[in-house]
JSON list of C-alpha atoms and ligand atoms in Angstrom, two decimals:
[
{"chain": "X", "resi": 1, "resn": "MET", "atom": "CA", "xyz": [1.47, -21.15, -7.93]},
{"chain": "X", "resi": 2, "resn": "VAL", "atom": "CA", "xyz": [1.48, -18.07, -5.73]},
{"chain": "X", "resi": 3, "resn": "GLY", "atom": "CA", "xyz": [-1.62, -18.12, -3.85]},
{"chain": "X", "resi": 4, "resn": "GLU", "atom": "CA", "xyz": [-1.44, -14.94, -2.19]},
{"chain": "X", "resi": 5, "resn": "VAL", "atom": "CA", "xyz": [0.16, -11.42, -3.36]},
{"chain": "X", "resi": 6, "resn": "SER", "atom": "CA", "xyz": [0.55, -8.60, -0.47]},
{"chain": "X", "resi": 7, "resn": "ASN", "atom": "CA", "xyz": [1.99, -5.33, -1.01]},
{"chain": "X", "resi": 8, "resn": "GLN", "atom": "CA", "xyz": [2.53, -4.99, 2.47]},
{"chain": "X", "resi": 9, "resn": "SER", "atom": "CA", "xyz": [6.39, -3.99, 2.87]},
{"chain": "X", "resi": 10, "resn": "THR", "atom": "CA", "xyz": [7.95, -2.00, 5.76]},
{"chain": "X", "resi": 11, "resn": "GLY", "atom": "CA", "xyz": [11.01, -1.26, 3.69]},
{"chain": "X", "resi": 12, "resn": "TYR", "atom": "CA", "xyz": [8.68, -0.32, 0.51]},
{"chain": "X", "resi": 13, "resn": "CYS", "atom": "CA", "xyz": [5.55, 1.25, 0.41]},
{"chain": "X", "resi": 14, "resn": "PRO", "atom": "CA", "xyz": [3.54, 0.73, -2.86]},
{"chain": "X", "resi": 15, "resn": "ASP", "atom": "CA", "xyz": [0.16, 1.89, -3.42]},
{"chain": "X", "resi": 16, "resn": "ILE", "atom": "CA", "xyz": [-2.30, -0.49, -4.29]},
{"chain": "X", "resi": 17, "resn": "SER", "atom": "CA", "xyz": [-1.64, 0.57, -8.17]},
{"chain": "X", "resi": 18, "resn": "SER", "atom": "CA", "xyz": [1.71, -1.63, -7.97]},
{"chain": "X", "resi": 19, "resn": "TRP", "atom": "CA", "xyz": [-0.77, -4.38, -8.69]},
{"chain": "X", "resi": 20, "resn": "PRO", "atom": "CA", "xyz": [-0.32, -4.67, -12.63]},
{"chain": "X", "resi": 21, "resn": "VAL", "atom": "CA", "xyz": [3.65, -4.70, -11.82]},
{"chain": "X", "resi": 22, "resn": "VAL", "atom": "CA", "xyz": [3.44, -7.59, -9.62]},
{"chain": "X", "resi": 23, "resn": "ALA", "atom": "CA", "xyz": [1.40, -9.53, -11.89]},
{"chain": "X", "resi": 24, "resn": "GLN", "atom": "CA", "xyz": [3.56, -8.58, -14.73]},
{"chain": "X", "resi": 25, "resn": "ALA", "atom": "CA", "xyz": [6.71, -10.07, -12.91]},
{"chain": "X", "resi": 26, "resn": "LEU", "atom": "CA", "xyz": [4.47, -12.96, -11.96]},
{"chain": "X", "resi": 27, "resn": "ASP", "atom": "CA", "xyz": [3.61, -13.66, -15.56]},
{"chain": "X", "resi": 28, "resn": "ARG", "atom": "CA", "xyz": [6.69, -13.23, -16.51]},
{"chain": "X", "resi": 29, "resn": "ALA", "atom": "CA", "xyz": [8.10, -15.87, -14.15]},
{"chain": "X", "resi": 30, "resn": "GLY", "atom": "CA", "xyz": [5.57, -17.87, -15.76]},
{"chain": "X", "resi": 31, "resn": "LEU", "atom": "CA", "xyz": [3.92, -18.45, -12.27]},
{"chain": "X", "resi": 32, "resn": "MET", "atom": "CA", "xyz": [-0.11, -19.02, -11.50]},
{"chain": "X", "resi": 33, "resn": "ARG", "atom": "CA", "xyz": [-1.31, -15.76, -10.08]},
{"chain": "X", "resi": 34, "resn": "PRO", "atom": "CA", "xyz": [-4.24, -14.60, -8.63]},
{"chain": "X", "resi": 35, "resn": "SER", "atom": "CA", "xyz": [-6.27, -12.09, -10.78]},
{"chain": "X", "resi": 36, "resn": "SER", "atom": "CA", "xyz": [-5.66, -9.38, -8.34]},
{"chain": "X", "resi": 37, "resn": "SER", "atom": "CA", "xyz": [-4.35, -8.79, -5.14]},
{"chain": "X", "resi": 38, "resn": "THR", "atom": "CA", "xyz": [-5.71, -10.35, -2.56]},
{"chain": "X", "resi": 39, "resn": "ARG", "atom": "CA", "xyz": [-4.42, -8.17, 0.18]},
{"chain": "X", "resi": 40, "resn": "ALA", "atom": "CA", "xyz": [-4.28, -4.63, -0.95]},
{"chain": "X", "resi": 41, "resn": "VAL", "atom": "CA", "xyz": [-2.75, -2.50, 1.85]},
{"chain": "X", "resi": 42, "resn": "VAL", "atom": "CA", "xyz": [-3.18, 1.68, 1.80]},
{"chain": "X", "resi": 43, "resn": "PHE", "atom": "CA", "xyz": [-0.09, 3.70, 2.67]},
{"chain": "X", "resi": 44, "resn": "ARG", "atom": "CA", "xyz": [-0.73, 6.99, 3.34]},
{"chain": "X", "resi": 45, "resn": "ARG", "atom": "CA", "xyz": [1.96, 9.30, 5.18]},
{"chain": "X", "resi": 46, "resn": "CYS", "atom": "CA", "xyz": [0.38, 11.39, 7.48]},
{"chain": "X", "resi": 47, "resn": "PRO", "atom": "CA", "xyz": [0.82, 15.60, 6.23]},
{"chain": "X", "resi": 48, "resn": "GLU", "atom": "CA", "xyz": [1.15, 16.63, 10.20]},
{"chain": "X", "resi": 49, "resn": "CYS", "atom": "CA", "xyz": [3.15, 14.25, 11.86]},
{"chain": "X", "resi": 50, "resn": "GLN", "atom": "CA", "xyz": [4.84, 12.59, 8.95]},
{"chain": "X", "resi": 51, "resn": "GLU", "atom": "CA", "xyz": [4.04, 8.91, 10.51]},
{"chain": "X", "resi": 52, "resn": "ARG", "atom": "CA", "xyz": [3.38, 6.65, 8.04]},
{"chain": "X", "resi": 53, "resn": "ASN", "atom": "CA", "xyz": [0.03, 5.14, 8.23]},
{"chain": "X", "resi": 54, "resn": "ILE", "atom": "CA", "xyz": [-1.85, 1.78, 6.91]},
{"chain": "X", "resi": 55, "resn": "VAL", "atom": "CA", "xyz": [-5.25, 2.79, 5.70]},
{"chain": "X", "resi": 56, "resn": "ARG", "atom": "CA", "xyz": [-7.90, 0.32, 6.78]},
{"chain": "X", "resi": 57, "resn": "GLU", "atom": "CA", "xyz": [-11.34, 0.41, 5.88]},
{"chain": "X", "resi": 58, "resn": "ASP", "atom": "CA", "xyz": [-11.21, 3.51, 3.94]},
{"chain": "X", "resi": 59, "resn": "ASP", "atom": "CA", "xyz": [-10.16, 5.60, 7.31]},
{"chain": "X", "resi": 60, "resn": "PHE", "atom": "CA", "xyz": [-8.30, 8.23, 5.91]},
{"chain": "X", "resi": 61, "resn": "VAL", "atom": "CA", "xyz": [-7.55, 9.33, 9.51]},
{"chain": "X", "resi": 62, "resn": "CYS", "atom": "CA", "xyz": [-3.75, 9.33, 11.08]},
{"chain": "X", "resi": 63, "resn": "VAL", "atom": "CA", "xyz": [-3.66, 6.85, 13.82]},
{"chain": "X", "resi": 64, "resn": "PHE", "atom": "CA", "xyz": [-1.09, 8.80, 15.75]},
{"chain": "X", "resi": 65, "resn": "CYS", "atom": "CA", "xyz": [-2.27, 12.13, 15.60]},
{"chain": "X", "resi": 66, "resn": "ASP", "atom": "CA", "xyz": [-6.20, 11.84, 14.32]},
{"chain": "X", "resi": 67, "resn": "SER", "atom": "CA", "xyz": [-5.38, 14.27, 11.33]},
{"chain": "X", "resi": 68, "resn": "GLU", "atom": "CA", "xyz": [-6.96, 14.00, 8.09]},
{"chain": "X", "resi": 69, "resn": "LEU", "atom": "CA", "xyz": [-4.96, 11.53, 5.36]},
{"chain": "X", "resi": 70, "resn": "LEU", "atom": "CA", "xyz": [-4.61, 12.97, 1.90]},
{"chain": "X", "resi": 71, "resn": "THR", "atom": "CA", "xyz": [-7.10, 10.28, -0.33]},
{"chain": "X", "resi": 72, "resn": "ALA", "atom": "CA", "xyz": [-4.07, 10.35, -3.03]},
{"chain": "X", "resi": 73, "resn": "TRP", "atom": "CA", "xyz": [-0.90, 8.02, -2.42]},
{"chain": "X", "resi": 74, "resn": "ASN", "atom": "CA", "xyz": [2.00, 10.66, -0.86]},
{"chain": "X", "resi": 75, "resn": "VAL", "atom": "CA", "xyz": [4.37, 8.29, 0.81]},
{"chain": "X", "resi": 76, "resn": "ASP", "atom": "CA", "xyz": [7.95, 7.62, -0.28]},
{"chain": "X", "resi": 77, "resn": "CYS", "atom": "CA", "xyz": [9.71, 5.68, 1.74]},
{"chain": "X", "resi": 78, "resn": "ALA", "atom": "CA", "xyz": [12.97, 6.23, 0.43]},
{"chain": "X", "resi": 79, "resn": "ASP", "atom": "CA", "xyz": [13.92, 8.71, 3.03]},
{"chain": "H", "resi": 1, "resn": "LIG", "atom": "ZN1", "xyz": [-0.56, 11.74, 12.02]}
]
């Protein structure tokens, strides 16, 4: 039984839209799972300072330089 799922990951920064993929993987493994991601984490890369931010409470402002963050997912953690 998987009681809690979080997409918070420092190595890979999926958007909350990755949940269906996680759910599918759990289903395939035959695991019980919650019906939605219990801890959705929204990642955004700051267009100004390039720092990765975790957006909290829909506050799309860079915590590092106060720049406005994009509402669309733009984080590519591969670099
Ligand atoms: Zn910034």
